[in-house]
Short mmCIF file of C-alpha atoms in Angstrom, two decimals:
data_model
loop_
_atom_site.label_atom_id
_atom_site.label_comp_id
_atom_site.label_asym_id
_atom_site.label_seq_id
_atom_site.Cartn_x
_atom_site.Cartn_y
_atom_site.Cartn_z
CA MET A 1 6.58 -13.00 -39.75
CA LYS A 2 3.49 -12.06 -38.31
CA ILE A 3 2.63 -15.33 -37.67
CA LYS A 4 5.59 -15.89 -35.72
CA THR A 5 5.78 -12.65 -33.45
CA LEU A 6 2.20 -13.83 -32.42
CA LEU A 7 3.60 -17.13 -31.25
CA SER A 8 6.12 -15.46 -29.72
CA LEU A 9 3.97 -13.17 -27.65
CA LEU A 10 2.33 -15.56 -26.55
CA LEU A 11 4.87 -17.63 -25.70
CA PHE A 12 6.25 -14.48 -23.14
CA VAL A 13 2.78 -13.44 -21.50
CA CYS A 14 1.76 -16.96 -20.59
CA ALA A 15 4.99 -18.32 -19.54
CA ALA A 16 3.30 -17.41 -15.96
CA ALA A 17 0.56 -19.02 -15.96
CA ILE A 18 2.28 -22.71 -16.70
CA LEU A 19 5.27 -22.47 -14.01
CA PRO A 20 5.47 -25.16 -10.68
CA ALA A 21 3.64 -24.27 -7.92
CA GLN A 22 4.91 -22.53 -5.14
CA ASP A 23 3.84 -22.81 -1.40
CA LEU A 24 1.79 -20.34 -1.08
CA PRO A 25 1.15 -18.19 2.02
CA LYS A 26 -1.40 -17.74 4.26
CA ARG A 27 -0.18 -13.82 5.20
CA GLU A 28 0.93 -11.75 2.59
CA PHE A 29 0.96 -7.70 1.52
CA ARG A 30 -0.54 -7.76 -1.49
CA GLY A 31 -1.40 -4.12 -3.16
CA ALA A 32 -1.72 -1.92 -5.68
CA TRP A 33 -1.30 1.99 -5.86
CA ILE A 34 -3.72 4.09 -7.41
CA GLN A 35 -2.16 7.45 -8.22
CA ALA A 36 -4.08 11.04 -8.73
CA VAL A 37 -1.53 12.42 -9.82
CA ASN A 38 -0.92 11.67 -13.58
CA GLY A 39 -4.33 12.96 -13.60
CA GLN A 40 -6.67 9.90 -15.10
CA PHE A 41 -9.22 11.82 -12.55
CA LYS A 42 -9.06 15.17 -13.26
CA GLY A 43 -12.52 16.64 -14.45
CA MET A 44 -14.15 13.08 -14.99
CA PRO A 45 -17.95 13.05 -13.46
CA ALA A 46 -18.93 11.99 -10.11
CA GLU A 47 -20.48 8.60 -11.10
CA LYS A 48 -17.79 7.90 -13.91
CA MET A 49 -15.02 8.40 -11.70
CA LYS A 50 -17.41 5.87 -9.16
CA GLN A 51 -17.51 3.67 -11.86
CA THR A 52 -14.16 3.38 -12.37
CA LEU A 53 -12.65 3.12 -9.23
CA THR A 54 -15.57 0.62 -8.57
CA SER A 55 -14.53 -1.27 -11.37
CA GLN A 56 -10.71 -1.27 -11.17
CA LEU A 57 -11.43 -2.36 -7.54
CA ASP A 58 -13.80 -5.58 -8.54
CA VAL A 59 -11.01 -6.58 -11.31
CA LEU A 60 -7.93 -6.10 -8.21
CA GLN A 61 -10.28 -7.57 -6.02
CA LYS A 62 -10.42 -11.01 -7.98
CA ALA A 63 -6.89 -10.66 -8.69
CA GLY A 64 -6.19 -11.52 -4.94
CA ILE A 65 -5.46 -7.53 -4.34
CA ASN A 66 -5.72 -6.97 -0.13
CA ALA A 67 -4.58 -3.30 0.62
CA ILE A 68 -5.30 -0.56 -1.57
CA ILE A 69 -2.48 2.68 -1.47
CA PHE A 70 -5.22 5.80 -2.55
CA GLN A 71 -3.57 9.06 -2.89
CA VAL A 72 -6.13 11.80 -1.25
CA ARG A 73 -2.71 14.84 -1.27
CA VAL A 74 -1.00 15.92 -4.82
CA GLU A 75 0.76 19.08 -3.78
CA GLY A 76 -1.06 20.82 -0.12
CA ASP A 77 -4.59 19.99 -1.77
CA ALA A 78 -6.39 16.73 -0.85
CA LEU A 79 -9.20 14.46 -2.58
CA TYR A 80 -11.45 14.15 0.49
CA ALA A 81 -13.25 16.61 2.70
CA SER A 82 -11.02 18.59 4.35
CA LYS A 83 -10.89 20.99 6.36
CA TYR A 84 -7.91 22.74 6.45
CA GLU A 85 -7.15 22.55 2.44
CA PRO A 86 -8.73 23.10 -1.21
CA TRP A 87 -9.98 20.62 -3.25
CA SER A 88 -7.42 18.68 -5.95
CA ARG A 89 -7.11 20.47 -9.10
CA TYR A 90 -6.59 16.12 -9.83
CA LEU A 91 -10.16 15.80 -8.85
CA THR A 92 -12.36 18.72 -10.22
CA GLY A 93 -10.21 20.20 -13.20
CA VAL A 94 -9.49 23.20 -10.65
CA GLN A 95 -7.62 24.17 -7.38
CA GLY A 96 -10.01 24.33 -4.88
CA GLN A 97 -13.59 24.38 -6.85
CA ALA A 98 -15.48 21.36 -5.26
CA PRO A 99 -17.01 18.24 -7.16
CA ALA A 100 -20.25 18.92 -8.23
CA PRO A 101 -22.41 17.07 -7.29
CA GLN A 102 -20.43 16.83 -3.93
CA TRP A 103 -18.72 13.91 -2.80
CA ASP A 104 -15.58 12.34 -1.19
CA PRO A 105 -13.31 10.66 -2.54
CA LEU A 106 -11.62 8.72 0.43
CA ALA A 107 -14.87 8.12 1.84
CA PHE A 108 -16.33 6.20 -0.89
CA MET A 109 -12.95 4.64 -1.44
CA VAL A 110 -12.10 3.82 2.52
CA ASP A 111 -15.84 2.26 1.80
CA GLU A 112 -15.26 0.14 -0.97
CA CYS A 113 -12.66 -1.44 -1.17
CA HIS A 114 -13.34 -2.60 2.97
CA LYS A 115 -16.88 -3.77 1.43
CA ARG A 116 -14.04 -6.04 -0.84
CA GLY A 117 -12.54 -6.89 2.64
CA MET A 118 -9.23 -4.57 1.05
CA GLU A 119 -7.49 -2.59 3.10
CA LEU A 120 -7.80 1.90 2.18
CA HIS A 121 -4.59 3.32 2.67
CA ALA A 122 -4.23 6.65 2.54
CA TRP A 123 -0.98 8.73 0.58
CA ILE A 124 -0.02 11.57 0.95
CA ASN A 125 2.75 13.71 -0.36
CA PRO A 126 4.13 15.48 2.68
CA TYR A 127 6.12 17.90 1.54
CA ARG A 128 5.25 19.41 -2.69
CA ALA A 129 2.55 22.18 -1.97
CA LYS A 130 2.98 22.91 -6.65
CA THR A 131 3.36 20.59 -9.59
CA LYS A 132 4.83 22.27 -12.57
CA GLY A 133 1.72 22.00 -13.60
CA THR A 134 -0.13 24.23 -11.57
CA THR A 135 -0.43 27.53 -12.85
CA VAL A 136 -3.29 28.74 -9.99
CA LEU A 137 -3.61 28.77 -6.68
CA ALA A 138 -6.80 28.00 -4.18
CA GLY A 139 -6.96 31.68 -1.58
CA ASN A 140 -7.33 28.60 0.75
CA HIS A 141 -3.82 26.84 -0.15
CA PRO A 142 -0.76 26.80 2.28
CA VAL A 143 1.16 28.36 0.27
CA LYS A 144 -1.45 31.68 -0.50
CA LEU A 145 -1.58 31.50 3.38
CA TYR A 146 1.72 30.78 5.02
CA PRO A 147 4.11 32.30 1.86
CA ASN A 148 7.49 32.16 3.81
CA ARG A 149 7.93 28.67 4.72
CA PHE A 150 8.34 27.14 1.39
CA ILE A 151 10.94 27.17 -1.00
CA GLU A 152 11.08 27.04 -5.20
CA TYR A 153 12.61 23.68 -6.71
CA ASP A 154 13.12 23.25 -10.18
CA GLY A 155 9.16 24.85 -11.23
CA GLN A 156 7.79 23.23 -8.36
CA LEU A 157 7.16 24.87 -4.50
CA TYR A 158 7.44 22.76 -1.89
CA PHE A 159 7.27 23.07 2.28
CA ASP A 160 10.52 23.62 3.67
CA PRO A 161 11.19 21.22 6.20
CA GLY A 162 13.45 23.57 8.49
CA TYR A 163 10.12 24.94 9.69
CA PRO A 164 9.08 23.12 13.01
CA GLU A 165 5.52 24.89 12.03
CA ASN A 166 5.93 23.20 9.06
CA ARG A 167 6.57 19.57 10.80
CA ALA A 168 3.17 20.72 12.59
CA TYR A 169 0.86 21.32 9.71
CA ILE A 170 1.67 18.62 8.68
CA CYS A 171 1.63 16.01 11.60
CA LYS A 172 -2.27 18.06 11.40
CA ILE A 173 -3.10 17.28 8.18
CA VAL A 174 -2.63 13.59 9.06
CA LYS A 175 -4.52 14.00 12.01
CA ASP A 176 -7.94 15.27 10.48
CA ILE A 177 -7.33 12.08 8.23
CA VAL A 178 -6.88 9.45 10.96
CA GLU A 179 -10.14 11.14 12.68
CA ARG A 180 -12.01 11.64 10.37
CA TYR A 181 -12.01 8.21 8.41
CA ASP A 182 -11.83 4.56 8.67
CA VAL A 183 -8.37 4.99 6.91
CA ASP A 184 -5.90 1.54 8.04
CA ALA A 185 -2.78 3.60 7.14
CA ILE A 186 -1.34 6.63 6.03
CA HIS A 187 1.23 6.64 3.95
CA MET A 188 3.85 8.75 2.24
CA ASP A 189 6.08 7.71 -1.15
CA ASP A 190 9.01 8.70 -2.22
CA TYR A 191 8.90 12.21 -1.89
CA PHE A 192 11.36 13.99 1.42
CA TYR A 193 13.59 16.75 -0.31
CA PRO A 194 13.05 17.09 -3.65
CA TYR A 195 14.50 14.88 -6.37
CA PRO A 196 18.16 16.64 -7.67
CA ALA A 197 17.82 18.78 -10.82
CA LYS A 198 21.55 19.38 -12.65
CA GLY A 199 22.65 22.72 -11.49
CA LYS A 200 19.82 23.39 -9.35
CA GLU A 201 20.68 24.59 -5.51
CA ILE A 202 17.99 23.66 -2.71
CA ARG A 203 17.37 27.56 -1.17
CA ASP A 204 17.03 27.24 2.35
CA ASP A 205 19.86 29.52 4.27
CA VAL A 206 16.71 31.58 5.54
CA SER A 207 14.89 28.50 7.32
CA PHE A 208 18.97 27.16 7.58
CA ALA A 209 20.32 30.57 9.58
CA GLN A 210 16.82 30.30 12.03
CA TYR A 211 16.98 26.62 13.26
CA GLY A 212 19.66 25.02 11.90
CA THR A 213 22.39 25.95 14.68
CA GLY A 214 25.11 23.11 16.24
CA TYR A 215 24.41 21.66 13.02
CA ALA A 216 28.20 21.93 10.60
CA ASN A 217 26.21 19.88 8.10
CA ARG A 218 23.47 21.61 6.23
CA ALA A 219 22.91 17.50 5.03
CA ASP A 220 22.87 16.78 8.67
CA TRP A 221 21.01 18.68 9.28
CA ARG A 222 18.10 18.19 6.31
CA ARG A 223 18.46 14.87 7.71
CA ASN A 224 16.81 15.49 10.90
CA ASN A 225 14.48 18.10 10.31
CA VAL A 226 12.79 15.03 7.89
CA ASN A 227 13.39 12.43 10.61
CA GLN A 228 11.85 14.72 13.30
CA LEU A 229 8.33 14.70 10.36
CA ILE A 230 8.60 10.85 10.97
CA GLN A 231 9.01 10.31 14.15
CA ASP A 232 5.84 13.04 15.01
CA LEU A 233 3.51 11.97 11.84
CA HIS A 234 4.21 8.45 14.04
CA ARG A 235 3.42 9.93 17.14
CA THR A 236 0.91 11.74 16.14
CA ILE A 237 -1.19 8.52 14.57
CA ARG A 238 -0.70 6.77 17.48
CA GLU A 239 -2.16 9.35 19.59
CA THR A 240 -4.81 9.50 17.46
CA LYS A 241 -5.50 5.70 16.71
CA PRO A 242 -3.25 3.05 18.04
CA TRP A 243 -4.43 0.98 15.15
CA VAL A 244 -3.54 3.24 11.99
CA LYS A 245 -0.16 2.25 10.41
CA PHE A 246 2.03 4.44 8.61
CA GLY A 247 4.30 2.89 6.27
CA ILE A 248 6.21 4.54 3.90
CA SER A 249 7.84 3.51 -0.16
CA PRO A 250 11.14 5.10 -0.56
CA PHE A 251 12.81 5.26 -3.27
CA GLY A 252 14.73 1.54 -4.08
CA ILE A 253 18.44 2.92 -3.31
CA TYR A 254 19.66 3.55 0.41
CA ARG A 255 22.96 4.00 -0.24
CA ASN A 256 25.78 2.96 -3.12
CA GLN A 257 28.13 0.59 -1.38
CA LYS A 258 30.63 3.72 -3.08
CA SER A 259 29.32 6.05 -0.17
CA ASP A 260 28.95 3.45 2.45
CA PRO A 261 30.47 0.48 2.64
CA LYS A 262 27.21 -0.62 4.07
CA GLY A 263 25.22 0.23 1.35
CA SER A 264 23.92 -1.89 -1.81
CA LYS A 265 26.37 -2.89 -4.51
CA THR A 266 24.19 -0.05 -6.78
CA ASN A 267 25.28 3.06 -8.55
CA GLY A 268 22.39 5.27 -8.50
CA LEU A 269 20.02 8.39 -6.59
CA GLN A 270 20.65 7.94 -2.91
CA ASN A 271 17.45 8.04 -0.09
CA TYR A 272 20.27 9.42 2.58
CA ASP A 273 22.57 11.54 0.54
CA ASP A 274 19.97 13.00 -2.02
CA LEU A 275 15.99 12.98 -1.19
CA TYR A 276 17.57 12.59 3.15
CA ALA A 277 15.62 10.95 3.86
CA ASP A 278 17.44 8.14 6.58
CA ILE A 279 14.80 5.04 5.72
CA ILE A 280 17.18 2.69 7.74
CA LEU A 281 16.88 5.43 10.78
CA TRP A 282 13.27 4.89 10.64
CA VAL A 283 12.83 1.00 10.56
CA ASP A 284 15.30 0.59 13.47
CA ASN A 285 13.69 2.98 15.70
CA GLY A 286 10.27 1.98 14.76
CA TRP A 287 8.93 5.46 13.41
CA VAL A 288 7.13 3.45 10.00
CA ASP A 289 4.79 0.36 10.84
CA TYR A 290 6.07 -0.69 7.07
CA THR A 291 8.44 -0.04 4.57
CA ILE A 292 7.90 -0.50 0.13
CA PRO A 293 11.45 -0.15 -0.96
CA GLN A 294 10.26 0.86 -4.96
CA ILE A 295 12.56 -1.21 -6.58
CA TYR A 296 11.22 -1.12 -10.25
CA TRP A 297 13.98 -1.67 -12.07
CA GLU A 298 14.84 -4.81 -13.97
CA ILE A 299 17.22 -8.42 -12.90
CA GLY A 300 20.28 -8.07 -14.15
CA HIS A 301 20.06 -3.38 -14.21
CA PRO A 302 23.69 -2.51 -14.65
CA ALA A 303 23.42 0.76 -11.52
CA ALA A 304 20.16 -1.12 -10.40
CA ASP A 305 19.70 -4.32 -10.13
CA TYR A 306 16.44 -6.11 -8.97
CA GLN A 307 17.89 -8.99 -7.26
CA GLU A 308 20.79 -7.13 -5.22
CA LEU A 309 18.69 -4.51 -3.71
CA VAL A 310 16.19 -7.51 -2.75
CA GLN A 311 18.55 -9.07 -1.36
CA TRP A 312 20.24 -5.36 0.89
CA TRP A 313 16.30 -4.55 1.70
CA ALA A 314 15.86 -8.09 3.18
CA GLN A 315 18.88 -7.90 5.14
CA HIS A 316 18.68 -4.32 6.71
CA ALA A 317 15.12 -3.18 7.60
CA GLY A 318 13.70 -6.16 9.02
CA ASN A 319 13.12 -4.71 11.74
CA ARG A 320 9.55 -3.29 10.74
CA PRO A 321 7.26 -5.12 7.60
CA LEU A 322 8.93 -4.95 4.63
CA PHE A 323 6.34 -5.11 1.41
CA ILE A 324 8.91 -4.84 -2.00
CA GLY A 325 7.24 -2.17 -5.11
CA GLN A 326 6.85 -3.97 -8.73
CA ASP A 327 7.08 -1.66 -11.80
CA VAL A 328 4.28 -3.75 -13.72
CA MET A 329 4.79 -1.79 -17.32
CA ARG A 330 9.22 -2.38 -17.35
CA THR A 331 8.65 -6.02 -15.30
CA VAL A 332 6.27 -7.34 -18.53
CA GLN A 333 9.60 -4.91 -20.96
CA LYS A 334 11.86 -7.21 -20.28
CA PRO A 335 13.19 -10.37 -20.70
CA ASP A 336 14.00 -13.21 -18.19
CA LEU A 337 17.43 -13.06 -18.19
CA GLN A 338 17.44 -17.63 -18.75
CA ASN A 339 14.11 -17.54 -21.07
CA PRO A 340 13.77 -14.35 -23.11
CA ASN A 341 10.73 -15.21 -24.29
CA ILE A 342 9.51 -14.86 -20.45
CA HIS A 343 9.34 -11.91 -18.68
CA GLN A 344 10.35 -11.16 -15.69
CA GLN A 345 7.16 -11.52 -12.85
CA ALA A 346 7.66 -15.29 -12.28
CA ARG A 347 11.63 -14.47 -11.60
CA LYS A 348 11.42 -11.76 -8.81
CA MET A 349 7.68 -13.17 -7.54
CA GLN A 350 10.67 -16.08 -6.85
CA LEU A 351 13.52 -14.09 -5.21
CA GLN A 352 10.86 -12.35 -3.14
CA ARG A 353 9.40 -14.87 -1.60
CA ALA A 354 12.67 -16.22 -0.96
CA GLN A 355 13.00 -13.46 1.89
CA PRO A 356 11.96 -13.96 4.61
CA ALA A 357 11.68 -11.48 6.23
CA ILE A 358 9.76 -10.03 2.43
CA GLU A 359 5.97 -10.22 3.49
CA GLY A 360 4.39 -8.98 0.59
CA SER A 361 4.83 -6.69 -2.54
CA CYS A 362 2.80 -3.46 -3.73
CA GLN A 363 1.81 -3.30 -7.83
CA TRP A 364 2.82 0.61 -9.38
CA TYR A 365 0.62 1.01 -10.47
CA ALA A 366 -3.10 -0.54 -10.30
CA ALA A 367 -4.76 0.29 -13.78
CA ALA A 368 -1.77 -1.54 -15.32
CA VAL A 369 -2.45 -5.06 -13.48
CA VAL A 370 -6.28 -3.74 -14.42
CA ASP A 371 -5.70 -3.56 -18.16
CA ASN A 372 -3.75 -7.19 -17.49
CA VAL A 373 -0.43 -5.76 -19.66
CA GLY A 374 1.63 -9.14 -20.33
CA ASN A 375 -0.69 -11.43 -19.01
CA TYR A 376 0.16 -10.25 -15.91
CA ARG A 377 -2.86 -10.19 -12.96
CA GLU A 378 -4.11 -13.10 -15.13
CA ALA A 379 -0.01 -15.21 -13.47
CA LEU A 380 -1.03 -12.97 -10.05
CA SER A 381 -4.64 -14.28 -9.55
CA ARG A 382 -3.85 -17.67 -11.20
CA HIS A 383 -1.07 -18.23 -9.48
CA TYR A 384 0.68 -15.75 -7.21
CA HIS A 385 -2.40 -15.17 -4.56
CA ARG A 386 -4.49 -18.51 -5.69
CA TYR A 387 -6.03 -18.25 -2.46
CA PRO A 388 -6.67 -15.47 0.03
CA ALA A 389 -4.38 -14.21 1.84
CA LEU A 390 -4.60 -12.23 5.67
CA GLN A 391 -2.46 -8.82 6.45
CA PRO A 392 0.67 -9.57 7.97
CA LEU A 393 0.75 -9.57 11.67
CA PHE A 394 2.08 -5.87 13.57
CA PRO A 395 3.02 -7.78 16.77
CA PHE A 396 4.79 -4.77 17.77
CA MET A 397 1.50 -2.30 17.40
CA ASP A 398 -0.68 -5.27 19.32
CA LYS A 399 -0.96 -9.22 19.69
CA LYS A 400 -3.73 -10.03 21.29
CA ALA A 401 -6.58 -12.00 19.27
CA PRO A 402 -10.23 -11.09 19.66
CA LYS A 403 -12.57 -13.33 21.47
CA LYS A 404 -13.98 -16.28 18.87
CA VAL A 405 -17.42 -15.77 16.99
CA ARG A 406 -19.85 -16.95 18.63
CA LYS A 407 -23.47 -18.96 18.56
CA LEU A 408 -22.21 -20.34 14.97
CA LYS A 409 -24.68 -21.86 12.77
CA PRO A 410 -26.03 -23.44 9.66
CA VAL A 411 -29.97 -21.58 9.43
CA TRP A 412 -31.42 -23.08 6.76
CA MET A 413 -33.37 -20.39 3.71
CA GLU A 414 -35.82 -20.96 0.31
CA ASP A 415 -32.17 -20.47 -0.73
CA GLY A 416 -30.44 -22.69 0.87
CA TYR A 417 -27.89 -22.27 3.72
CA ILE A 418 -26.75 -19.11 5.74
CA LEU A 419 -23.85 -19.64 7.96
CA CYS A 420 -24.66 -16.81 10.18
CA TRP A 421 -22.72 -15.93 13.69
CA THR A 422 -22.50 -13.37 16.45
CA ALA A 423 -19.73 -11.41 16.94
CA PRO A 424 -17.81 -11.50 19.79
CA LYS A 425 -17.67 -9.09 22.71
CA ALA A 426 -14.91 -6.49 23.35
CA ARG A 427 -13.58 -4.26 26.00
CA HIS A 428 -11.65 -2.05 24.25
CA GLU A 429 -11.69 -0.98 19.83
CA MET A 430 -8.21 -2.69 19.83
CA ASP A 431 -9.95 -5.99 20.22
CA ARG A 432 -12.67 -5.78 18.56
CA ALA A 433 -13.63 -8.08 15.49
CA ILE A 434 -13.32 -6.10 12.17
CA GLN A 435 -13.54 -9.40 9.39
CA TYR A 436 -14.24 -12.61 10.02
CA VAL A 437 -12.31 -15.83 7.79
CA VAL A 438 -14.35 -18.24 7.05
CA TYR A 439 -12.30 -21.86 6.13
CA ARG A 440 -14.11 -25.24 4.21
CA PHE A 441 -12.26 -28.79 5.44
CA ALA A 442 -14.49 -32.61 4.34
CA LYS A 443 -15.06 -34.93 6.23
CA GLY A 444 -12.26 -36.62 7.72
CA GLU A 445 -10.29 -33.46 6.11
CA LYS A 446 -7.16 -32.45 8.82
CA ARG A 447 -8.50 -28.85 9.65
CA ASN A 448 -5.17 -26.65 9.71
CA LEU A 449 -5.56 -23.22 8.98
CA ASP A 450 -2.79 -22.73 8.11
CA ASP A 451 -3.56 -23.47 4.85
CA PRO A 452 -4.78 -20.99 2.42
CA SER A 453 -6.11 -23.01 -0.02
CA LYS A 454 -8.62 -23.47 2.53
CA ILE A 455 -9.80 -19.97 3.04
CA VAL A 456 -13.37 -19.77 1.19
CA THR A 457 -13.93 -15.72 1.83
CA ILE A 458 -12.64 -13.30 4.22
CA THR A 459 -15.46 -11.06 4.77
CA ARG A 460 -16.65 -8.48 7.70
CA ASP A 461 -20.19 -9.99 7.10
CA THR A 462 -21.33 -12.46 10.20
CA PHE A 463 -23.13 -14.80 7.41
CA TYR A 464 -22.16 -16.83 4.42
CA LYS A 465 -24.41 -18.25 1.86
CA LEU A 466 -22.90 -21.18 1.75
CA PRO A 467 -22.93 -23.91 -1.14
CA TYR A 468 -26.03 -25.81 -1.19
CA GLU A 469 -25.06 -29.39 -3.02
CA ASP A 470 -26.95 -33.18 -2.79
CA GLY A 471 -27.56 -32.59 1.14
CA LYS A 472 -25.60 -34.90 1.75
CA THR A 473 -22.12 -34.70 2.17
CA THR A 474 -20.40 -33.32 4.75
CA TYR A 475 -18.44 -30.49 5.04
CA TYR A 476 -16.92 -28.54 8.71
CA TYR A 477 -17.18 -25.29 8.15
CA VAL A 478 -14.28 -23.19 11.38
CA VAL A 479 -15.00 -18.88 12.22
CA THR A 480 -12.28 -16.46 13.37
CA ALA A 481 -12.65 -12.89 13.42
CA LEU A 482 -10.00 -10.89 13.28
CA ASP A 483 -9.40 -7.22 14.83
CA HIS A 484 -8.13 -3.92 13.47
CA LEU A 485 -4.41 -5.35 12.76
CA GLN A 486 -5.23 -8.99 11.53
CA ASN A 487 -5.18 -10.72 15.14
CA GLU A 488 -6.67 -14.27 14.45
CA SER A 489 -9.18 -15.07 17.67
CA LYS A 490 -9.75 -19.05 18.53
CA ALA A 491 -11.33 -21.38 16.20
CA ALA A 492 -15.22 -22.09 15.83
CA LYS A 493 -16.63 -25.06 13.75
CA LYS A 494 -20.06 -26.32 12.52
CA LYS A 495 -20.74 -29.85 10.72
CA VAL A 496 -23.23 -29.04 7.73
CA LYS A 497 -24.10 -31.28 4.89
CA LEU A 498 -24.36 -29.82 1.20
#
């Protein structure tokens, strides 16, 4: 019996490694969320946390992950040196207590991600101000400073979205992050108005009486409050650093078809009706730069089928880059509908990549990928992320490529060849080269830069150590420059004998 169980498990977890090869995209968002809210870092000594994070990043890099979404604001607090809000209890164990020795997790993660060619997206929760487990608030917490601007709901505290002062405050927090840190994006998840709790009502009568003039329907007023925040945040980020993206990962259902004929064939909680989050409006108006709907259910789920939702979002949210939020644990716990000996990772990836409007995915959560549950990470590194990928393009933000690299040449050192180059000149920050792509081609081989299998590295360095062989084999190395938004320059090339 044990042998039979082990054999079944082996088939279940290894099947992804023997799937037929797919055409792999040269550009794809391959993200992973690193959360703090579950307490994984709470009270952890600084060096231990740094080791944990760098170890995770090393493994994720090998798995082909090219963007990290790192939680830095859980409940009106900070996992960074904020000018305005207290240190998070999810970092030190006590809200308002600075880490000792002093260090800045966000600054650390920006540096470590960029070293590995990854983007860093700073993840904030805009409205949540106190979770159920928080019993003591620091003296400089916004609830202490502005107590009349918050609502209590189901044991938690929230910034009341109805107050314009709260919108201005949240924009101030985001502006501070964008100004002082070299983040690639600001990211918000699915928490807007609180998730409904049975028998509970959102007590926003005071703000509605003050600011709800002209709205007969309070639901429309609430949606407009969130709409205004999204619009204001987008404007704030653009005015501060126009290359920094603004992304949102909403709950996986926009509206059910029974509520709206244009909705999905689902039967679950709805962004529009329950969280007052009109995601599609934000996409269509260009108030967000990317969207990652959290489609965490399995293929065949009776109320929220993965296949139905992937197709729905692809059809309705493609006016801005669209990625899919994947739940690693749920994926490996559910068998494939055609082959119960394997889990659903392969089929989910197939469905996702079959949609031209979908340009990548994000894994919930990073530690599950690192732990290789269900052989999930191995399937990424060996198959789905076999070759490096550049980020998708954001032409509505910037479509001008940097100039090509200068003075490309191999330099012989004691331990072999180093390929060196000089960064191209740039008139503006938007045109500055941030990273470089190095390709390698054999002699006589067509130099196709759309083939990701020819990418040997994506780096921020202006050099690359070449693998020396016998000094008789000719290769052509091609180097291109990438700007903040990964527009790619023309190629510089050099013939080298290795």
